[in-house]
Amino acid sequence: MSQRHKEARFTPGLRADMTPQQIAEMFDDFADDYDEEVLEKGLRAHELVGDFLATTYPESDRSSLKVLDVGAGTGFVGLKLKALGFTYIDALDPAQKMLDVAKTRNVYRRLICAFMDQNRVEEIETDFYDCITATAAFNEGLVPCNAFAQMIRIVKPGGRIVFTIPQKNINNAVEYRDRLLPLIDKLAAEGAWEVTAIPLADGQLAKSLGPGVLYSLKVNVSEKYFEI
């Protein structure tokens, strides 16, 4: 099997000069080994996001909620949510081979091969989802800051965008450094969303990712345009 851009799998800083096509190719070539390598690194972000949703949504409501798993990969979040009683879960990922593996989990209704960025995903209607989840997606070369406009569009007012991010990505990633936190605060000040930020200790996201944050952005509007 080809191993295109293998060195950038766990060294996101190397992705800065990669095109979206190259990012998708990297994850396509990673699909067969992804579960083994990620579990070896002790990834737990999907557990944290699932547990947060379980504390947010009563069990009696979960089967009726529509969830979009952004950067779904091979389906770790989907499996966790299904075990908690969520049944309407769609997957979005730029790597088709990742989605092919995720399909075998039998937890997703739709599997959409696309990036979550500033571009409209035509398959997704406005105000369609109750919640968006993203665990390893806020990483170099994946979800950019300007993707929030599309996330706001597809989440119903009152719905949530729930994601995790390592602190080192906030501090060091070209896409997020000096941009992500000011944007979150700006949109909160303008009434687009209400912010819950839960600090995560070293080891909670994974063995070697260091501390991080779980964000829950409760969306108040159907659409929001902004400049960054």
mmCIF file of C-alpha atoms in Angstrom:
data_model
loop_
_atom_site.group_PDB
_atom_site.id
_atom_site.type_symbol
_atom_site.label_atom_id
_atom_site.label_comp_id
_atom_site.label_asym_id
_atom_site.label_seq_id
_atom_site.Cartn_x
_atom_site.Cartn_y
_atom_site.Cartn_z
ATOM 1 C CA MET A 1 0.000 0.000 0.000
ATOM 2 C CA SER A 2 1.134 3.535 -0.764
ATOM 3 C CA GLN A 3 2.172 5.608 2.212
ATOM 4 C CA ARG A 4 1.877 9.145 0.849
ATOM 5 C CA HIS A 5 2.874 11.873 3.314
ATOM 6 C CA LYS A 6 3.211 9.325 6.123
ATOM 7 C CA GLU A 7 5.555 11.546 8.121
ATOM 8 C CA ALA A 8 2.756 14.137 8.508
ATOM 9 C CA ARG A 9 0.290 11.748 10.157
ATOM 10 C CA PHE A 10 1.344 12.521 13.700
ATOM 11 C CA THR A 11 3.417 15.620 12.952
ATOM 12 C CA PRO A 12 0.734 18.134 11.954
ATOM 13 C CA GLY A 13 3.253 20.928 11.530
ATOM 14 C CA LEU A 14 4.428 19.208 8.355
ATOM 15 C CA ARG A 15 0.977 19.691 6.804
ATOM 16 C CA ALA A 16 1.234 23.459 6.471
ATOM 17 C CA ASP A 17 2.326 23.289 2.828
ATOM 18 C CA MET A 18 0.146 20.318 1.839
ATOM 19 C CA THR A 19 -2.849 20.775 -0.443
ATOM 20 C CA PRO A 20 -6.316 19.527 0.578
ATOM 21 C CA GLN A 21 -5.909 16.694 -1.923
ATOM 22 C CA GLN A 22 -2.647 15.649 -0.284
ATOM 23 C CA ILE A 23 -4.281 15.748 3.158
ATOM 24 C CA ALA A 24 -7.070 13.489 1.914
ATOM 25 C CA GLU A 25 -4.526 11.139 0.294
ATOM 26 C CA MET A 26 -2.576 10.923 3.539
ATOM 27 C CA PHE A 27 -5.657 9.820 5.466
ATOM 28 C CA ASP A 28 -6.766 7.463 2.678
ATOM 29 C CA ASP A 29 -3.424 5.678 2.960
ATOM 30 C CA PHE A 30 -3.779 5.685 6.757
ATOM 31 C CA ALA A 31 -7.248 4.111 6.825
ATOM 32 C CA ASP A 32 -6.276 0.451 7.274
ATOM 33 C CA ASP A 33 -3.826 1.191 10.099
ATOM 34 C CA TYR A 34 -5.663 4.084 11.725
ATOM 35 C CA ASP A 35 -7.449 2.238 14.518
ATOM 36 C CA GLU A 36 -4.346 0.360 15.655
ATOM 37 C CA GLU A 37 -2.049 3.379 15.618
ATOM 38 C CA VAL A 38 -4.527 5.741 17.271
ATOM 39 C CA LEU A 39 -5.439 3.319 20.033
ATOM 40 C CA GLU A 40 -1.740 2.687 20.650
ATOM 41 C CA LYS A 41 -1.407 6.420 21.304
ATOM 42 C CA GLY A 42 -4.234 6.261 23.811
ATOM 43 C CA LEU A 43 -6.622 8.600 22.012
ATOM 44 C CA ARG A 44 -9.605 9.349 24.271
ATOM 45 C CA ALA A 45 -11.133 12.477 22.717
ATOM 46 C CA HIS A 46 -14.120 10.509 21.412
ATOM 47 C CA GLU A 47 -14.833 9.276 24.933
ATOM 48 C CA LEU A 48 -14.736 12.830 26.311
ATOM 49 C CA VAL A 49 -17.059 14.228 23.649
ATOM 50 C CA GLY A 50 -19.479 11.315 24.030
ATOM 51 C CA ASP A 51 -19.573 11.694 27.789
ATOM 52 C CA PHE A 52 -20.156 15.439 27.462
ATOM 53 C CA LEU A 53 -23.107 14.872 25.127
ATOM 54 C CA ALA A 54 -24.488 12.293 27.544
ATOM 55 C CA THR A 55 -24.481 14.879 30.329
ATOM 56 C CA THR A 56 -26.006 17.504 28.020
ATOM 57 C CA TYR A 57 -28.846 15.560 26.423
ATOM 58 C CA PRO A 58 -31.275 13.400 28.458
ATOM 59 C CA GLU A 59 -31.343 9.759 27.428
ATOM 60 C CA SER A 60 -34.983 10.089 26.385
ATOM 61 C CA ASP A 61 -34.048 12.728 23.775
ATOM 62 C CA ARG A 62 -30.968 11.130 22.245
ATOM 63 C CA SER A 63 -32.610 8.935 19.610
ATOM 64 C CA SER A 64 -34.323 11.961 18.045
ATOM 65 C CA LEU A 65 -31.263 14.216 17.868
ATOM 66 C CA LYS A 66 -29.393 14.644 14.590
ATOM 67 C CA VAL A 67 -25.612 14.617 15.006
ATOM 68 C CA LEU A 68 -22.912 15.319 12.418
ATOM 69 C CA ASP A 69 -19.507 13.819 13.219
ATOM 70 C CA VAL A 70 -16.950 16.083 11.499
ATOM 71 C CA GLY A 71 -13.611 14.443 10.760
ATOM 72 C CA ALA A 72 -15.327 11.146 11.500
ATOM 73 C CA GLY A 73 -12.356 9.042 10.439
ATOM 74 C CA THR A 74 -13.075 5.358 10.962
ATOM 75 C CA GLY A 75 -15.963 5.952 13.351
ATOM 76 C CA PHE A 76 -14.743 6.183 16.935
ATOM 77 C CA VAL A 77 -17.193 8.951 17.831
ATOM 78 C CA GLY A 78 -20.052 7.183 16.079
ATOM 79 C CA LEU A 79 -19.487 4.005 18.053
ATOM 80 C CA LYS A 80 -19.367 5.924 21.331
ATOM 81 C CA LEU A 81 -22.545 7.868 20.573
ATOM 82 C CA LYS A 82 -24.445 4.795 19.453
ATOM 83 C CA ALA A 83 -23.556 3.070 22.731
ATOM 84 C CA LEU A 84 -25.030 6.084 24.542
ATOM 85 C CA GLY A 85 -28.331 5.926 22.677
ATOM 86 C CA PHE A 86 -27.787 8.400 19.831
ATOM 87 C CA THR A 87 -29.116 6.850 16.636
ATOM 88 C CA TYR A 88 -29.223 9.617 14.009
ATOM 89 C CA ILE A 89 -25.520 10.148 13.301
ATOM 90 C CA ASP A 90 -23.974 11.243 10.003
ATOM 91 C CA ALA A 91 -20.271 11.230 9.170
ATOM 92 C CA LEU A 92 -18.243 13.811 7.268
ATOM 93 C CA ASP A 93 -14.600 13.251 6.356
ATOM 94 C CA PRO A 94 -12.375 14.248 3.409
ATOM 95 C CA ALA A 95 -10.891 10.742 3.034
ATOM 96 C CA GLN A 96 -13.164 8.266 1.282
ATOM 97 C CA LYS A 97 -11.229 5.234 2.494
ATOM 98 C CA MET A 98 -11.673 6.375 6.093
ATOM 99 C CA LEU A 99 -15.409 6.570 5.427
ATOM 100 C CA ASP A 100 -15.330 3.101 3.860
ATOM 101 C CA VAL A 101 -14.040 1.745 7.164
ATOM 102 C CA ALA A 102 -16.545 3.828 9.121
ATOM 103 C CA LYS A 103 -19.365 2.375 7.027
ATOM 104 C CA THR A 104 -18.570 -1.097 8.327
ATOM 105 C CA ARG A 105 -19.368 0.108 11.877
ATOM 106 C CA ASN A 106 -23.051 0.401 10.924
ATOM 107 C CA VAL A 107 -23.533 3.497 13.064
ATOM 108 C CA TYR A 108 -23.840 6.273 10.449
ATOM 109 C CA ARG A 109 -26.842 7.060 8.276
ATOM 110 C CA ARG A 110 -25.011 9.212 5.748
ATOM 111 C CA LEU A 111 -21.321 9.300 4.922
ATOM 112 C CA ILE A 112 -20.294 12.547 3.251
ATOM 113 C CA CYS A 113 -16.847 12.823 1.689
ATOM 114 C CA ALA A 114 -15.916 16.490 2.048
ATOM 115 C CA PHE A 115 -13.817 18.939 4.010
ATOM 116 C CA MET A 116 -15.480 21.124 6.597
ATOM 117 C CA ASP A 117 -14.176 24.529 5.575
ATOM 118 C CA GLN A 118 -15.549 27.814 4.213
ATOM 119 C CA ASN A 119 -17.258 26.052 1.293
ATOM 120 C CA ARG A 120 -20.903 25.081 1.448
ATOM 121 C CA VAL A 121 -21.534 21.331 1.640
ATOM 122 C CA GLU A 122 -24.538 21.128 -0.643
ATOM 123 C CA GLU A 123 -25.727 17.801 0.760
ATOM 124 C CA ILE A 124 -26.444 19.449 4.119
ATOM 125 C CA GLU A 125 -29.436 21.708 4.597
ATOM 126 C CA THR A 126 -29.412 24.839 6.734
ATOM 127 C CA ASP A 127 -30.489 24.303 10.361
ATOM 128 C CA PHE A 128 -30.436 20.520 9.924
ATOM 129 C CA TYR A 129 -28.378 19.174 12.838
ATOM 130 C CA ASP A 130 -28.857 19.431 16.576
ATOM 131 C CA CYS A 131 -25.156 18.914 17.238
ATOM 132 C CA ILE A 132 -21.809 18.808 15.470
ATOM 133 C CA THR A 133 -18.955 16.847 17.021
ATOM 134 C CA ALA A 134 -15.274 17.062 16.122
ATOM 135 C CA THR A 135 -12.564 15.292 18.084
ATOM 136 C CA ALA A 136 -9.270 15.148 16.150
ATOM 137 C CA ALA A 137 -10.456 17.522 13.424
ATOM 138 C CA PHE A 138 -9.178 20.817 14.835
ATOM 139 C CA ASN A 139 -5.720 20.075 13.549
ATOM 140 C CA GLU A 140 -3.393 21.496 10.918
ATOM 141 C CA GLY A 141 -4.791 20.917 7.431
ATOM 142 C CA LEU A 142 -8.282 19.887 8.516
ATOM 143 C CA VAL A 143 -10.879 22.282 9.982
ATOM 144 C CA PRO A 144 -9.903 25.948 9.468
ATOM 145 C CA CYS A 145 -11.302 28.814 11.525
ATOM 146 C CA ASN A 146 -13.512 29.997 8.685
ATOM 147 C CA ALA A 147 -15.364 26.662 8.800
ATOM 148 C CA PHE A 148 -17.391 28.015 11.707
ATOM 149 C CA ALA A 149 -19.606 29.881 9.233
ATOM 150 C CA GLN A 150 -20.712 26.586 7.693
ATOM 151 C CA MET A 151 -21.018 24.874 11.068
ATOM 152 C CA ILE A 152 -23.307 27.651 12.277
ATOM 153 C CA ARG A 153 -25.358 27.343 9.100
ATOM 154 C CA ILE A 154 -26.046 23.635 9.428
ATOM 155 C CA VAL A 155 -26.681 23.564 13.188
ATOM 156 C CA LYS A 156 -30.139 24.574 14.372
ATOM 157 C CA PRO A 157 -30.385 27.596 16.681
ATOM 158 C CA GLY A 158 -30.076 26.087 20.137
ATOM 159 C CA GLY A 159 -27.836 23.329 18.828
ATOM 160 C CA ARG A 160 -24.191 22.828 19.706
ATOM 161 C CA ILE A 161 -20.752 22.569 18.143
ATOM 162 C CA VAL A 162 -18.708 20.343 20.452
ATOM 163 C CA PHE A 163 -15.019 19.818 19.804
ATOM 164 C CA THR A 164 -11.719 19.097 21.472
ATOM 165 C CA ILE A 165 -8.374 20.676 20.708
ATOM 166 C CA PRO A 166 -4.924 20.249 22.270
ATOM 167 C CA GLN A 167 -3.526 23.425 23.815
ATOM 168 C CA LYS A 168 -0.404 23.053 21.681
ATOM 169 C CA ASN A 169 -2.577 23.380 18.553
ATOM 170 C CA ILE A 170 -4.116 26.584 19.902
ATOM 171 C CA ASN A 171 -0.657 27.970 20.651
ATOM 172 C CA ASN A 172 1.374 26.697 17.713
ATOM 173 C CA ALA A 173 -0.729 25.678 14.702
ATOM 174 C CA VAL A 174 -0.530 28.319 11.990
ATOM 175 C CA GLU A 175 -4.280 28.141 11.406
ATOM 176 C CA TYR A 176 -5.250 28.614 15.055
ATOM 177 C CA ARG A 177 -2.480 30.665 16.666
ATOM 178 C CA ASP A 178 -3.766 34.158 17.471
ATOM 179 C CA ARG A 179 -6.957 33.407 15.509
ATOM 180 C CA LEU A 180 -9.100 30.681 17.075
ATOM 181 C CA LEU A 181 -9.645 32.076 20.562
ATOM 182 C CA PRO A 182 -10.192 35.688 19.428
ATOM 183 C CA LEU A 183 -12.756 34.432 16.887
ATOM 184 C CA ILE A 184 -14.612 32.339 19.471
ATOM 185 C CA ASP A 185 -14.737 35.351 21.796
ATOM 186 C CA LYS A 186 -15.757 37.729 19.004
ATOM 187 C CA LEU A 187 -18.702 35.602 17.898
ATOM 188 C CA ALA A 188 -19.764 35.142 21.510
ATOM 189 C CA ALA A 189 -19.726 38.919 22.023
ATOM 190 C CA GLU A 190 -21.839 39.329 18.884
ATOM 191 C CA GLY A 191 -24.387 36.821 20.155
ATOM 192 C CA ALA A 192 -23.727 34.074 17.628
ATOM 193 C CA TRP A 193 -23.102 31.485 20.326
ATOM 194 C CA GLU A 194 -22.633 30.841 24.031
ATOM 195 C CA VAL A 195 -19.307 29.315 25.017
ATOM 196 C CA THR A 196 -18.543 26.547 27.488
ATOM 197 C CA ALA A 197 -14.829 25.736 27.754
ATOM 198 C CA ILE A 198 -13.712 22.755 29.823
ATOM 199 C CA PRO A 199 -9.953 22.502 30.517
ATOM 200 C CA LEU A 200 -8.474 19.060 29.923
ATOM 201 C CA ALA A 201 -5.422 17.857 31.823
ATOM 202 C CA ASP A 202 -2.371 16.267 30.279
ATOM 203 C CA GLY A 203 -3.303 12.733 29.243
ATOM 204 C CA GLN A 204 -7.049 13.234 28.964
ATOM 205 C CA LEU A 205 -7.033 13.618 25.167
ATOM 206 C CA ALA A 206 -4.296 11.043 24.557
ATOM 207 C CA LYS A 207 -1.045 9.855 26.078
ATOM 208 C CA SER A 208 1.184 12.440 24.417
ATOM 209 C CA LEU A 209 -1.020 15.351 23.321
ATOM 210 C CA GLY A 210 -0.630 17.352 26.509
ATOM 211 C CA PRO A 211 -3.422 19.454 28.006
ATOM 212 C CA GLY A 212 -6.301 20.743 25.922
ATOM 213 C CA VAL A 213 -9.822 22.116 25.925
ATOM 214 C CA LEU A 214 -13.290 20.752 25.204
ATOM 215 C CA TYR A 215 -15.457 23.485 23.719
ATOM 216 C CA SER A 216 -19.233 23.521 23.515
ATOM 217 C CA LEU A 217 -20.573 26.385 21.416
ATOM 218 C CA LYS A 218 -24.338 26.724 21.793
ATOM 219 C CA VAL A 219 -25.460 28.332 18.555
ATOM 220 C CA ASN A 220 -28.038 31.132 18.643
ATOM 221 C CA VAL A 221 -28.354 32.039 14.946
ATOM 222 C CA SER A 222 -28.998 30.346 11.604
ATOM 223 C CA GLU A 223 -26.173 32.062 9.752
ATOM 224 C CA LYS A 224 -23.227 34.259 10.671
ATOM 225 C CA TYR A 225 -20.780 36.009 8.393
ATOM 226 C CA PHE A 226 -17.431 37.179 9.710
ATOM 227 C CA GLU A 227 -13.926 38.091 8.652
ATOM 228 C CA ILE A 228 -10.756 36.750 10.221
#
